[in-house]
Short mmCIF file of C-alpha atoms in Angstrom, two decimals:
data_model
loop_
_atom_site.label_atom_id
_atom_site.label_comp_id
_atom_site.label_asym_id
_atom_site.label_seq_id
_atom_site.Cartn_x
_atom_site.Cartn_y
_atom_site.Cartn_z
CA UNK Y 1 94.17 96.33 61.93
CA UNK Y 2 97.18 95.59 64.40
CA UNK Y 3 100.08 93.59 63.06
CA UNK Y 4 102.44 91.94 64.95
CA UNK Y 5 105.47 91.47 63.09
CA UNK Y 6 109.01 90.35 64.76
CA UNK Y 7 111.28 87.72 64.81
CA UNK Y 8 112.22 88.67 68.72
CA UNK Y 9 110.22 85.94 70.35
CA UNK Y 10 109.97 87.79 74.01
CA UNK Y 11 108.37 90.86 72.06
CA UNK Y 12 105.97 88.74 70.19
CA UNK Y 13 105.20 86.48 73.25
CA UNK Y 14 104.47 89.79 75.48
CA UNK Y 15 102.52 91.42 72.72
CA UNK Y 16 100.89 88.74 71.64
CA UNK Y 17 99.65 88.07 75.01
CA UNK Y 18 98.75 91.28 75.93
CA UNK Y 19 96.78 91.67 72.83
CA UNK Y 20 94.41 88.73 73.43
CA UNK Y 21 94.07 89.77 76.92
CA UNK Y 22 92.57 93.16 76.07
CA UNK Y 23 90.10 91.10 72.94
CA UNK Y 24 92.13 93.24 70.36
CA UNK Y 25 91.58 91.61 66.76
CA UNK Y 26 95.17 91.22 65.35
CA UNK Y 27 97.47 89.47 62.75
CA UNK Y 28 100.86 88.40 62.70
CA UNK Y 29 103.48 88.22 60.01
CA UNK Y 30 107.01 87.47 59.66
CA UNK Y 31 108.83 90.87 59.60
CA UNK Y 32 109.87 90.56 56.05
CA UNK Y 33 106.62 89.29 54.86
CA UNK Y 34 104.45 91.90 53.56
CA UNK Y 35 101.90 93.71 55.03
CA UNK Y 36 98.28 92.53 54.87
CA UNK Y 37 95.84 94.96 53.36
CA UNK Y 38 93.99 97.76 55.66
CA UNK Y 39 97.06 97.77 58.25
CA UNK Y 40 97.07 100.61 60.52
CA UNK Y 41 99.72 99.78 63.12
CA UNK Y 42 102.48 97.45 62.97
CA UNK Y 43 104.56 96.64 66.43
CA UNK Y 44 107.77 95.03 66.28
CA UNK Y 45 110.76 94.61 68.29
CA UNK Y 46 113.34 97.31 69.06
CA UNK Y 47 115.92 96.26 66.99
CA UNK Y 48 113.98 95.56 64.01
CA UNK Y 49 113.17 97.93 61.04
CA UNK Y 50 109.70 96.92 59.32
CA UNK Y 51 108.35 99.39 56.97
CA UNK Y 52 104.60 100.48 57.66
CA UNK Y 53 101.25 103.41 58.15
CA UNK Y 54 102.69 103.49 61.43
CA UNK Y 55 105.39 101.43 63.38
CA UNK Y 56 105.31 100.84 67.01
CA UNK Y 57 108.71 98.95 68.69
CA UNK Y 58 107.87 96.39 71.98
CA UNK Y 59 110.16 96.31 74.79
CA UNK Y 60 110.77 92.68 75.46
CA UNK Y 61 110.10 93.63 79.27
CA UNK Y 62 107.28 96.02 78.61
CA UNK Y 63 105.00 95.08 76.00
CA UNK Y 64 102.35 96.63 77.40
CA UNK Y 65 103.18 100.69 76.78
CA UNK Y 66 103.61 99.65 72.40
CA UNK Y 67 100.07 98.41 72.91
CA UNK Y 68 98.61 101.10 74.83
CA UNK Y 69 100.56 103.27 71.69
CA UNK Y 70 98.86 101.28 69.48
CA UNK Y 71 95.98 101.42 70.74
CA UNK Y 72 95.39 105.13 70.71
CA UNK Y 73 96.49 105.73 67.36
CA UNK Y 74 94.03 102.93 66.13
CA UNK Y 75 91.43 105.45 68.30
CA UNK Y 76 92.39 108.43 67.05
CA UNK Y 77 92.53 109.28 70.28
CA UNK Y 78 96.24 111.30 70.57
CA UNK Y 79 95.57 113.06 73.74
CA UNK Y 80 98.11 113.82 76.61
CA UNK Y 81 98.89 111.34 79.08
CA UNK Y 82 96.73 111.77 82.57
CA UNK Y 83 97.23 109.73 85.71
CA UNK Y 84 94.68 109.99 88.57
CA UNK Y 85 95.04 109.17 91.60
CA UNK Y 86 92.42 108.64 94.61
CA UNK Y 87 95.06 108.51 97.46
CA UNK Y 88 94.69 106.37 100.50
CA UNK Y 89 95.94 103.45 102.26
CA UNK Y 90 95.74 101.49 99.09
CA UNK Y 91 95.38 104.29 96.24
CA UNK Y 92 93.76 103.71 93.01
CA UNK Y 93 95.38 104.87 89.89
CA UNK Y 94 94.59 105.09 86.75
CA UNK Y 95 96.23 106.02 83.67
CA UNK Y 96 94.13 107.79 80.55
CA UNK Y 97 95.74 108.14 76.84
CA UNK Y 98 93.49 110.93 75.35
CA UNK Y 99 90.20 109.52 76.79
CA UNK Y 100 91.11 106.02 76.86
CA UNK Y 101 91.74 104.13 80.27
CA UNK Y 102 95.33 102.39 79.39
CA UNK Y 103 96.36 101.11 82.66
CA UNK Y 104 94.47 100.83 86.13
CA UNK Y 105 96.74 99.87 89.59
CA UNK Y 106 95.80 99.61 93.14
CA UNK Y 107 99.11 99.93 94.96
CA UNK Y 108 100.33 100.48 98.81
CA UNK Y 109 101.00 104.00 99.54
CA UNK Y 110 104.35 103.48 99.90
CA UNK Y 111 104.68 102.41 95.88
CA UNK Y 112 102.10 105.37 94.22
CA UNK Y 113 105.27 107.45 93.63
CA UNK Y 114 107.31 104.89 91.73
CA UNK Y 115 104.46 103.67 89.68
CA UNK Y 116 103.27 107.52 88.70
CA UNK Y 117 107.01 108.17 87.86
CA UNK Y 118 107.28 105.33 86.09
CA UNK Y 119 103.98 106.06 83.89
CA UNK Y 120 104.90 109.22 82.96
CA UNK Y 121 108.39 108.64 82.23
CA UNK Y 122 108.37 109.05 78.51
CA UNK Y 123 104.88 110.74 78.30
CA UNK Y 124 105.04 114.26 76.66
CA UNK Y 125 103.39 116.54 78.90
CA UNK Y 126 101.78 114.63 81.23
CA UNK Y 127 99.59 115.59 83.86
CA UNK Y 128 98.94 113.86 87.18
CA UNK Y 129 95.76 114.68 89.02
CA UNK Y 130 95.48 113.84 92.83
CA UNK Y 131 92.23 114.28 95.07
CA UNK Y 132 92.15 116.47 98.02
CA UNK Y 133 89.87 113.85 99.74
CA UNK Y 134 93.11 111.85 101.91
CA UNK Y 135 95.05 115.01 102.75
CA UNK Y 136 98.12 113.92 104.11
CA UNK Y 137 98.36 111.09 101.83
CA UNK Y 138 97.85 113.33 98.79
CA UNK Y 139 100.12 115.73 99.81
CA UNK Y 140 102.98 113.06 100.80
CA UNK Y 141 102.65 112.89 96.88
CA UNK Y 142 102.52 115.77 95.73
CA UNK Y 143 105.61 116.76 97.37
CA UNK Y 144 107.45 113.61 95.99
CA UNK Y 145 106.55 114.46 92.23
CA UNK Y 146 109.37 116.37 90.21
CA UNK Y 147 109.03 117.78 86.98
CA UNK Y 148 105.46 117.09 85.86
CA UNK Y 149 102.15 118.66 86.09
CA UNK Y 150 100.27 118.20 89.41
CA UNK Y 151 97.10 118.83 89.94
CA UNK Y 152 94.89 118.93 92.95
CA UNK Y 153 91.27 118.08 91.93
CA UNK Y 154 88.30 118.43 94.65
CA UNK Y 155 87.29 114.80 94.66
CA UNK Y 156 83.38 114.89 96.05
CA UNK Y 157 81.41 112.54 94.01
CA UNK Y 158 84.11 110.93 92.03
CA UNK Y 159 83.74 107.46 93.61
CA UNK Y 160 80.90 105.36 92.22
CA UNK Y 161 78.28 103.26 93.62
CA UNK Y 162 79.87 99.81 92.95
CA UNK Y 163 76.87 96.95 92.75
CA UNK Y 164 77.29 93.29 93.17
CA UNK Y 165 81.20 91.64 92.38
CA UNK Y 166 82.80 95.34 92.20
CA UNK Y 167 84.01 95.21 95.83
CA UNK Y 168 87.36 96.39 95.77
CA UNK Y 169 87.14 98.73 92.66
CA UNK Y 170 85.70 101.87 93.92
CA UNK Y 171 89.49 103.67 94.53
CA UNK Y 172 90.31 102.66 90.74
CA UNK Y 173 87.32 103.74 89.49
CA UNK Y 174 87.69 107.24 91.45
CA UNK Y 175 90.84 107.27 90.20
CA UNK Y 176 89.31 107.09 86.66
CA UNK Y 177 87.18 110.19 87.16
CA UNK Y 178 89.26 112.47 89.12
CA UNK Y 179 91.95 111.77 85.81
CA UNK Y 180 88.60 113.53 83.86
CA UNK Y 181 88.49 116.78 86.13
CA UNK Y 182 90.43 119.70 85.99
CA UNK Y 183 92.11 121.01 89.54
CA UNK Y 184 94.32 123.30 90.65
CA UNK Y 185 98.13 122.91 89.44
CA UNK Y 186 100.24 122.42 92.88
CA UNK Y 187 104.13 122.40 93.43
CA UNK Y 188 103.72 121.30 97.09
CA UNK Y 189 100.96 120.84 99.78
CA UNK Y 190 102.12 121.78 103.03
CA UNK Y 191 99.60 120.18 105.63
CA UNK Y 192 99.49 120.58 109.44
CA UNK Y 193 98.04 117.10 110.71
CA UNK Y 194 95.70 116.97 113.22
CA UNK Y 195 95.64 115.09 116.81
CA UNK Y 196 93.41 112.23 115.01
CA UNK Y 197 95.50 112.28 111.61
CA UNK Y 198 98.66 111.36 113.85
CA UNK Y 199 96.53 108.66 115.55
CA UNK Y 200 96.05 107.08 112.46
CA UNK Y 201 99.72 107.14 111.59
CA UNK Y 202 100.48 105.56 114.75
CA UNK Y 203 97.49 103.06 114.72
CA UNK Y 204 99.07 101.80 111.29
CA UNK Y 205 102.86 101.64 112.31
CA UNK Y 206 101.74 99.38 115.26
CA UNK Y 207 100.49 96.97 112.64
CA UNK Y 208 103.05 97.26 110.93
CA UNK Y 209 105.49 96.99 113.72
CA UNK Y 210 106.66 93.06 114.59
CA UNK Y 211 106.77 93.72 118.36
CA UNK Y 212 103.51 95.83 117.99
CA UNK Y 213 104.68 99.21 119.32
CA UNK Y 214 103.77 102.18 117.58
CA UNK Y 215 106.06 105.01 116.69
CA UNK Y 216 106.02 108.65 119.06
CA UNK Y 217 104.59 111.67 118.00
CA UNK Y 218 107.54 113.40 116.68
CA UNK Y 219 108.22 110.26 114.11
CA UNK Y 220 104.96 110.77 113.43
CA UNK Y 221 104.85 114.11 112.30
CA UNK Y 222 107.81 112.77 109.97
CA UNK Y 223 105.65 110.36 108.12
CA UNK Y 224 102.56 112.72 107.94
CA UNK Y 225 104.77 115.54 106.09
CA UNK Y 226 106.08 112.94 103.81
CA UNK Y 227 110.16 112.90 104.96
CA UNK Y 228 109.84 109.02 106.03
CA UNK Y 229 107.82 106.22 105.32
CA UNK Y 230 106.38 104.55 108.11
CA UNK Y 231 108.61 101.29 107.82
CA UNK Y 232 111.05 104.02 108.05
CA UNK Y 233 109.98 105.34 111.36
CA UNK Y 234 109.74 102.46 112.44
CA UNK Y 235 113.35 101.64 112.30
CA UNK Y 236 114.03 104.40 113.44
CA UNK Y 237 112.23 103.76 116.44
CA UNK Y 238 113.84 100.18 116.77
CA UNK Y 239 117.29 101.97 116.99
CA UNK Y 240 116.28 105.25 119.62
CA UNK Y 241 115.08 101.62 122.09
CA UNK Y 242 118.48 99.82 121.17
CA UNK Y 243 120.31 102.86 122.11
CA UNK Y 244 118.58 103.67 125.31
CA UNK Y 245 118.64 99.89 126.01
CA UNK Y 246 122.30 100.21 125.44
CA UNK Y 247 122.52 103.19 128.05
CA UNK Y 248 120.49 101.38 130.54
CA UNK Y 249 123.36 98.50 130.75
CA UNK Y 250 126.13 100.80 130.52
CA UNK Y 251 124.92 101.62 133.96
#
């Protein structure tokens, strides 16, 4: 049994809440009350000392990592921390305790960094697996990544056949399965885009871009080996037209 027991009422709120969102059968107790009987885990708040089998403290802001905690040691399932990570336009990741999915996030590219990084920040030996499938996305991230295990896993077959009302869940639930597989360990992933690879890049700043112009070839390049972001580019494109503007009326 789980047992919530603080007086903090942002922990207990959070916990609470995430609790009964994930249909986990809990109790909760005033933190000098004593414990019920078959207790297992008891989470309180950071500040609070409450004696117990095992105690768990709640960030008021991130309740959800002393459930995830919880959660494993309930399942005896202590494993290392694994992310995976189907890269794309809008990568899946997904976040594995042991066996157990934790956490699942579909993010733009631009964000899959932070979120890994923040993850794995107080994971002991973690391991982040990336498909091979989107190559110059997956390599933009392996590059980023310092001081954690990357590996690159060969994604074929790893997304599912989703059936009715799972639209939109296929690059999560790769995500799931390439966490599973075993790849290669990587420190960096240098990839020479092609002609159409560039296209894309250049297809997507123009959508991005407010007076729909897309971004030149060398810019380009930039984004595809991962040294800007394409909202990046693209101001830097915005300033090379100011400044030749700027020439132009000089004259």
């Amino acid at each position: 049994m789980i047992v919530v027991a603080t007086a903090d009422f942002e922990v207990y709120h959070g916990v609470v809440n995430e609790l009964r969102d994930r249909g986990v059968t809990f109790t909760t107790i005033e933190p000098d009350e004593e414990l019920p009987e078959h207790t297992e885990v008891v989470i309180t708040g950071p500040d609070e000392e409450v004696e117990g089998p095992r105690v768990v403290q709640a960030e008021p802001d991130d309740p959800r990592r002393a459930v995830d905690e919880a959660l494993v040691y309930l399942r005896g399932e202590g494993g290392r921390t694994i992310v995976g990570v189907d890269p794309g336009r809008r990568p899946g990741i997904a976040v594995l305790a042991g066996d157990t999915v934790v956490a699942a996030f579909q993010v733009p590219a631009d964000d899959v960094v932070a979120v890994i990084e923040r993850e794995v920040a107080d994971a002991v030996d973690p391991v982040v697996r990336i498909g091979d499938g989107a190559r110059l996305e997956g390599a933009s991230i392996v590059n980023a990544l310092e001081d954690v295990r990357v590996e690159l896993v060969d994604e074929t077959g790893t997304t599912p056949y989703l059936g009715t009302g799972a639209r939109g869940m296929g690059d999560v639930l790769a995500a799931v399965n390439i966490a599973r597989l075993e790849g290669e360990v990587v420190e960096n992933r240098d990839i020479e885009p092609t002609p159409g690879e560039l296209q894309v890049i250049k297809n997507r700043s123009r959508e991005q871009s407010a007076e729909n112009r897309a971004i030149d070839e060398d810019l380009a390049r930039r984004v595809a080996a991962g040294e800007l972001s394409i909202e990046e580019a693209l101001a830097l494109h915005r300033g090379e037209d100011d400044a030749v503007t700027a020439d132009d009326d000089e004259e």
